[in-house]
Coordinates of C-alpha atoms and ligand atoms in Angstrom, one line a residue:
M1129 CA 10.6 -9.2 -2.5
Q1130 CA 10.4 -12.4 -0.9
N1131 CA 8.8 -12.7 2.3
D1132 CA 11.0 -14.4 4.5
K1133 CA 14.5 -13.7 3.2
A1134 CA 16.3 -10.4 3.7
S1135 CA 16.1 -8.8 0.3
H1136 CA 18.8 -9.6 -2.4
T1137 CA 19.4 -6.4 -3.9
A1138 CA 20.1 -4.4 0.0
Y1139 CA 22.6 -7.7 -0.1
T1140 CA 24.1 -6.8 -3.8
V1141 CA 24.1 -3.2 -2.7
L1142 CA 26.3 -3.5 0.3
Q1143 CA 28.2 -6.3 -1.5
G1144 CA 29.2 -3.0 -4.1
V1145 CA 30.1 -1.0 -1.2
V1146 CA 32.5 -3.4 0.4
H1147 CA 33.8 -4.1 -3.6
T1148 CA 34.4 -0.6 -4.0
G1149 CA 36.4 -0.1 -0.5
S1150 CA 38.3 -3.2 -1.4
Q1151 CA 40.0 -2.1 -4.8
R1152 CA 43.0 -0.1 -4.6
R1153 CA 42.0 2.0 -7.5
T1154 CA 38.6 3.2 -5.4
E1155 CA 39.5 2.3 -1.7
W1156 CA 39.7 5.8 -0.8
L1157 CA 36.1 6.5 -1.2
V1158 CA 34.6 4.3 1.8
S1159 CA 35.7 5.4 4.9
A1160 CA 37.5 2.8 7.5
D1161 CA 34.4 3.2 9.7
K1162 CA 31.6 2.4 7.2
M1163 CA 34.0 -0.3 5.3
S1164 CA 34.1 -1.5 9.2
A1165 CA 30.3 -1.6 9.6
C1166 CA 29.7 -3.6 6.3
L1167 CA 32.0 -6.1 7.1
D1168 CA 30.2 -6.7 10.5
I1169 CA 26.7 -7.0 8.4
L1170 CA 27.8 -9.3 5.9
N1171 CA 29.8 -11.5 8.6
S1172 CA 26.2 -11.9 10.3
S1173 CA 24.5 -13.9 8.2
D1174 CA 25.0 -17.1 6.1
E1175 CA 24.2 -15.2 2.8
G1176 CA 26.4 -12.4 3.9
R1177 CA 29.2 -14.6 4.4
R1178 CA 28.5 -16.2 0.9
R1179 CA 29.1 -13.1 -0.5
L1180 CA 32.1 -12.2 1.1
R1181 CA 33.6 -15.3 0.5
Q1182 CA 32.7 -14.5 -3.3
L1183 CA 34.4 -11.4 -3.1
R1184 CA 37.3 -12.7 -1.6
N1185 CA 37.7 -15.4 -4.5
P1186 CA 39.5 -13.7 -7.2
I1187 CA 38.0 -15.6 -10.0
I1188 CA 34.3 -15.7 -8.7
S1189 CA 35.0 -12.0 -7.9
A1190 CA 36.3 -11.5 -11.7
G1191 CA 33.0 -13.1 -12.7
L1192 CA 31.0 -10.7 -10.7
M1193 CA 32.9 -7.9 -12.7
V1194 CA 31.8 -9.3 -15.6
M1195 CA 28.5 -9.6 -14.9
Q1196 CA 28.2 -5.9 -13.8
R1197 CA 29.7 -4.9 -16.9
L1198 CA 26.7 -7.0 -18.8
L1199 CA 24.2 -6.0 -16.8
M1200 CA 24.8 -2.5 -15.1
P1201 CA 28.1 -1.1 -16.0
G1202 CA 30.1 0.8 -13.2
I1203 CA 26.8 0.5 -10.7
A1204 CA 28.9 -0.6 -7.5
L1205 CA 30.7 2.6 -7.9
H1206 CA 27.5 4.3 -8.3
Y1207 CA 25.8 3.0 -5.0
V1208 CA 29.1 4.6 -3.2
T1209 CA 28.6 7.9 -4.6
R1210 CA 25.0 8.0 -4.5
K1211 CA 25.5 6.9 -0.8
K1212 CA 28.0 10.2 -0.4
V1213 CA 25.5 12.4 -2.1
I1214 CA 22.5 11.1 0.5
E1215 CA 25.0 11.4 3.1
D1216 CA 26.2 15.3 2.4
V1217 CA 22.4 16.4 2.5
V1218 CA 21.4 14.3 5.1
R1219 CA 24.8 15.8 7.3
A1220 CA 23.6 19.4 6.2
N1221 CA 20.7 19.3 7.4
I1222 CA 21.6 17.6 10.9
A1223 CA 23.7 21.1 10.8
Q1224 CA 20.6 22.9 10.3
G1225 CA 18.8 21.3 13.2
A1226 CA 17.4 18.2 11.9
G1227 CA 17.1 16.2 15.5
Q1228 CA 16.1 12.7 14.0
V1229 CA 16.6 10.9 10.5
V1230 CA 14.1 8.3 9.5
N1231 CA 15.6 6.0 6.8
I1232 CA 12.9 4.1 4.9
G1233 CA 13.8 0.5 3.6
A1234 CA 17.5 0.9 4.7
G1235 CA 18.5 -2.5 3.8
F1236 CA 22.0 -3.0 4.6
D1237 CA 23.2 0.4 4.6
T1238 CA 25.0 2.1 7.5
L1239 CA 24.6 5.8 7.7
T1240 CA 22.1 6.0 10.5
Y1241 CA 24.4 3.6 12.3
E1242 CA 27.1 6.3 11.6
L1243 CA 25.0 8.9 12.4
S1244 CA 24.0 7.8 15.6
R1245 CA 27.5 7.2 16.4
D1246 CA 28.4 10.9 15.5
H1247 CA 25.5 12.1 17.3
V1248 CA 24.3 10.8 20.6
D1249 CA 21.7 13.3 20.7
L1250 CA 19.9 12.3 17.1
T1251 CA 17.3 9.7 16.8
C1252 CA 17.9 7.6 13.9
I1253 CA 15.5 5.1 12.7
E1254 CA 15.0 2.6 9.7
L1255 CA 12.1 1.3 8.5
D1256 CA 12.5 -1.8 6.4
H1257 CA 10.7 -5.5 5.4
P1258 CA 11.2 -7.9 8.5
A1259 CA 13.4 -10.6 7.1
T1260 CA 16.1 -7.8 6.1
A1261 CA 15.5 -5.6 9.4
T1262 CA 15.9 -8.6 11.7
Q1263 CA 18.8 -9.9 9.8
K1264 CA 20.3 -6.6 10.3
R1265 CA 19.8 -6.3 13.9
Q1266 CA 21.9 -9.6 14.4
A1267 CA 24.6 -7.7 13.0
F1268 CA 24.6 -5.3 15.7
V1269 CA 23.6 -7.1 18.3
T1270 CA 26.4 -6.2 20.4
D1271 CA 27.0 -2.6 19.9
A1272 CA 23.9 -1.1 18.2
P1273 CA 24.2 2.6 19.6
G1274 CA 21.0 3.4 22.0
N1275 CA 19.6 6.2 19.6
L1276 CA 20.1 3.7 16.6
H1277 CA 16.4 1.8 16.1
L1278 CA 15.9 -1.0 13.7
H1279 CA 12.1 -1.2 12.9
P1280 CA 10.5 -4.1 11.1
V1281 CA 7.4 -3.3 9.0
D1282 CA 6.0 -4.9 5.7
L1283 CA 5.2 -1.4 4.0
S1284 CA 3.0 -3.1 1.3
K1285 CA 0.6 -3.8 4.4
T1286 CA 1.5 -0.9 7.1
A1287 CA 1.3 2.6 6.0
I1288 CA 4.4 4.8 6.7
S1289 CA 2.4 6.9 9.1
D1290 CA 1.1 4.1 10.7
A1291 CA 4.4 2.6 11.3
L1292 CA 5.7 5.8 12.5
A1293 CA 3.1 6.5 14.9
Q1294 CA 4.1 2.6 16.7
I1295 CA 7.8 4.0 17.3
P1296 CA 7.6 5.5 20.8
V1297 CA 11.0 7.3 19.8
F1298 CA 9.4 9.1 16.7
D1299 CA 8.5 12.6 17.8
P1300 CA 6.5 14.2 15.6
A1301 CA 7.2 18.0 16.4
V1302 CA 11.0 17.4 15.8
R1303 CA 12.7 18.3 12.3
T1304 CA 13.0 15.3 10.4
C1305 CA 15.2 14.1 7.7
F1306 CA 13.5 11.2 5.5
I1307 CA 16.0 9.1 3.2
C1308 CA 14.7 6.5 0.7
E1309 CA 17.3 5.4 -1.2
G1310 CA 17.0 2.5 -3.9
V1311 CA 13.2 1.9 -3.0
L1312 CA 10.8 4.3 -4.7
M1313 CA 11.3 2.7 -8.5
Y1314 CA 10.1 -1.0 -6.6
L1315 CA 6.4 0.2 -5.7
D1316 CA 3.6 0.9 -8.1
P1317 CA 3.1 5.0 -8.7
C1318 CA 0.2 5.5 -6.8
D1319 CA 2.5 4.0 -3.9
V1320 CA 5.2 6.4 -4.6
E1321 CA 2.4 8.8 -4.3
R1322 CA 1.1 7.7 -1.2
V1323 CA 4.8 7.8 0.4
F1324 CA 5.0 11.2 -0.5
A1325 CA 1.7 12.5 1.1
A1326 CA 2.3 10.5 4.0
L1327 CA 5.4 12.5 4.8
R1328 CA 4.2 15.6 4.7
H1329 CA 1.8 15.2 7.2
V1330 CA 3.9 12.9 9.8
T1331 CA 5.7 16.0 10.9
S1332 CA 5.0 19.4 12.4
G1333 CA 8.7 19.9 12.8
G1334 CA 9.8 20.3 9.3
M1335 CA 11.3 18.1 7.1
Q1336 CA 13.4 17.3 4.2
F1337 CA 13.5 14.4 1.8
V1338 CA 16.1 12.7 0.0
F1339 CA 15.6 9.7 -2.2
T1340 CA 16.3 8.6 -5.7
A1341 CA 14.9 7.5 -9.1
V1342 CA 15.3 6.2 -12.3
P1343 CA 14.5 6.8 -15.6
R1344 CA 12.7 4.1 -17.7
M1345 CA 15.2 1.2 -18.7
D1346 CA 14.8 2.4 -22.3
S1347 CA 15.5 5.8 -21.7
P1348 CA 18.5 7.6 -23.5
N1349 CA 19.9 9.1 -19.7
I1350 CA 20.4 5.1 -18.5
N1351 CA 23.2 2.9 -19.5
V1352 CA 22.3 -0.2 -18.1
T1353 CA 21.6 -3.7 -20.9
W1354 CA 18.3 -5.2 -21.7
L1355 CA 19.7 -8.4 -19.5
L1356 CA 19.3 -6.2 -16.4
K1357 CA 15.3 -6.5 -17.0
R1358 CA 15.2 -10.1 -16.8
Y1359 CA 17.6 -10.2 -14.0
L1360 CA 15.4 -7.8 -11.9
H1361 CA 12.3 -10.0 -12.7
R1362 CA 14.1 -13.5 -11.8
L1363 CA 15.0 -11.7 -8.2
G1364 CA 11.2 -11.0 -8.0
E1365 CA 11.9 -7.2 -7.5
P1366 CA 11.1 -5.4 -10.8
L1367 CA 10.9 -1.8 -11.7
G1368 CA 7.4 0.0 -10.6
W1369 CA 7.8 3.7 -10.7
T1370 CA 10.2 5.6 -13.1
I1371 CA 10.9 8.9 -13.9
E1372 CA 13.3 11.4 -15.5
K1373 CA 15.2 13.5 -13.9
S1374 CA 13.9 16.4 -16.1
D1375 CA 10.2 15.7 -15.0
I1376 CA 11.2 15.4 -11.2
E1377 CA 10.3 19.0 -10.5
E1378 CA 7.0 19.0 -12.0
F1379 CA 6.5 15.6 -10.2
L1380 CA 7.3 16.8 -6.9
A1381 CA 5.3 20.2 -7.5
A1382 CA 2.1 18.0 -8.0
Q1383 CA 2.7 16.3 -4.6
G1384 CA 3.4 19.7 -2.7
Y1385 CA 7.1 19.6 -2.5
D1386 CA 9.6 22.0 -3.3
L1387 CA 12.7 20.4 -5.4
D1388 CA 16.1 21.6 -3.7
M1389 CA 18.7 19.4 -5.5
S1390 CA 19.0 16.7 -7.9
V1391 CA 22.0 14.9 -8.7
D1392 CA 22.5 12.5 -11.5
G1393 CA 25.6 10.2 -13.0
H1394 CA 26.9 13.1 -14.6
D1395 CA 27.3 15.1 -11.3
M1396 CA 28.1 12.2 -9.4
R1397 CA 31.1 11.5 -11.4
R1398 CA 32.4 14.9 -11.5
K1399 CA 31.5 15.7 -7.8
Y1400 CA 33.1 12.6 -6.3
L1401 CA 35.3 10.8 -9.1
S1402 CA 37.7 13.2 -10.5
R1403 CA 40.6 11.4 -9.5
L1404 CA 39.3 8.4 -11.7
S1405 CA 40.7 8.5 -15.0
G1406 CA 37.6 6.9 -16.8
G1407 CA 36.2 3.6 -16.5
P1408 CA 32.9 2.5 -16.6
F1409 CA 29.9 4.1 -14.4
H1410 CA 26.2 3.8 -14.1
L1411 CA 24.3 6.6 -15.5
G1412 CA 20.4 6.6 -14.6
E1413 CA 19.5 6.6 -11.1
F1414 CA 19.3 9.9 -9.8
V1415 CA 19.5 11.6 -6.0
V1416 CA 16.8 14.0 -5.3
S1417 CA 16.4 16.5 -2.1
C1418 CA 13.1 18.1 -1.6
A1419 CA 10.6 20.1 1.0
P1420 CA 7.2 20.5 1.6
M1421 CA 5.8 24.1 -0.1
Q1422 CA 5.8 26.5 2.2
K1423 CA 2.3 27.6 2.8
G1424 CA 1.3 31.0 1.7
Ligands
SAM1709 C1 17.4 -2.0 -3.1 S1 17.2 -2.4 -1.6 C2 18.0 -0.8 -1.1 C3 18.2 -0.8 0.5 C4 18.9 0.4 0.8 N1 17.8 1.4 0.7 C5 20.3 1.0 0.3 O1 20.6 1.6 -0.7 O2 21.6 0.3 0.1 C6 15.6 -2.2 -1.7 C7 15.1 -2.1 0.1 O3 13.6 -1.7 0.4 C8 13.0 -3.0 1.3 N2 11.7 -3.4 1.2 C9 11.3 -3.7 -0.1 N3 9.8 -4.4 0.0 C10 9.8 -3.6 1.3 C11 8.4 -3.3 1.8 N4 7.5 -4.1 1.4 N5 8.6 -3.3 3.4 C12 9.6 -2.6 3.8 N6 11.0 -2.6 3.2 C13 10.7 -2.8 1.9 C14 13.9 -4.3 1.2 O4 14.0 -5.0 1.9 C15 15.1 -3.7 0.9 O5 15.9 -3.2 2.3

């Protein structure tokens, strides 16, 4: 992660969502509202506009598709479907009474923006590295809903619990849904354990935690290519924490959490992509939803 620049991987995820929402074959997977928010974010920075030009140039766009095939086949479609899984979990949680949503390492994801417009009483908080959070603020400078709070923080220097304690609107007594999408795999295993420990204690009103995880690059359950490892190192965002889906329940139990649900690429394809006839789709990163174990 470079300190002065918005996250490359956050831009790449956003670019993948816009690409998916722009293709006739897959445009139905990205709502008009989401697409509009994504375009607002891309249009608000030089790097974003550069990424947009890439998508709109047929030659560069085709080149990007070739690169995707070489690195992580079907990853753009994966970004969109994992976001759907997370959105389903979070909206269900709100329906069950969650009054706060906190997205940790939100990047350029638009879910809390959409939720804050749909639920005016919901407190939506994003934590992200200052370079990325500041960039995102510029995108929503004129029309950020009052219940959406983008909080810049370097989580390698500040603990999540301290960061949340500094946010006046964060209410520890309110049932909270935490999201950590596409982030934990960049942390060291001991930092990941610290995240789980911190989140168990920051609310007294109950919580749900939805996050994504990836298996090791040499796992038979992942279809990335060896080129990807070199690419991630070049970006300065190498993988730190990996885990198999089959090990997640045991890992969570050791952190004091019960597993509610884990959804891998096969599940996502079945649930969201049955209209598509084949084509590459990323297998590896999976979505997990969990809650602290009940005492007694
Ligand atoms: C791969 S992006 C994922 C973005 C978003 N969650 C998504 O899936 O669309 C990783 C995110 O983690 C954030 N991040 C990385 N290191 C961080 C740190 N030390 N403190 C706060 N955020 C960090 C980056 O800024 C980036 O937004």
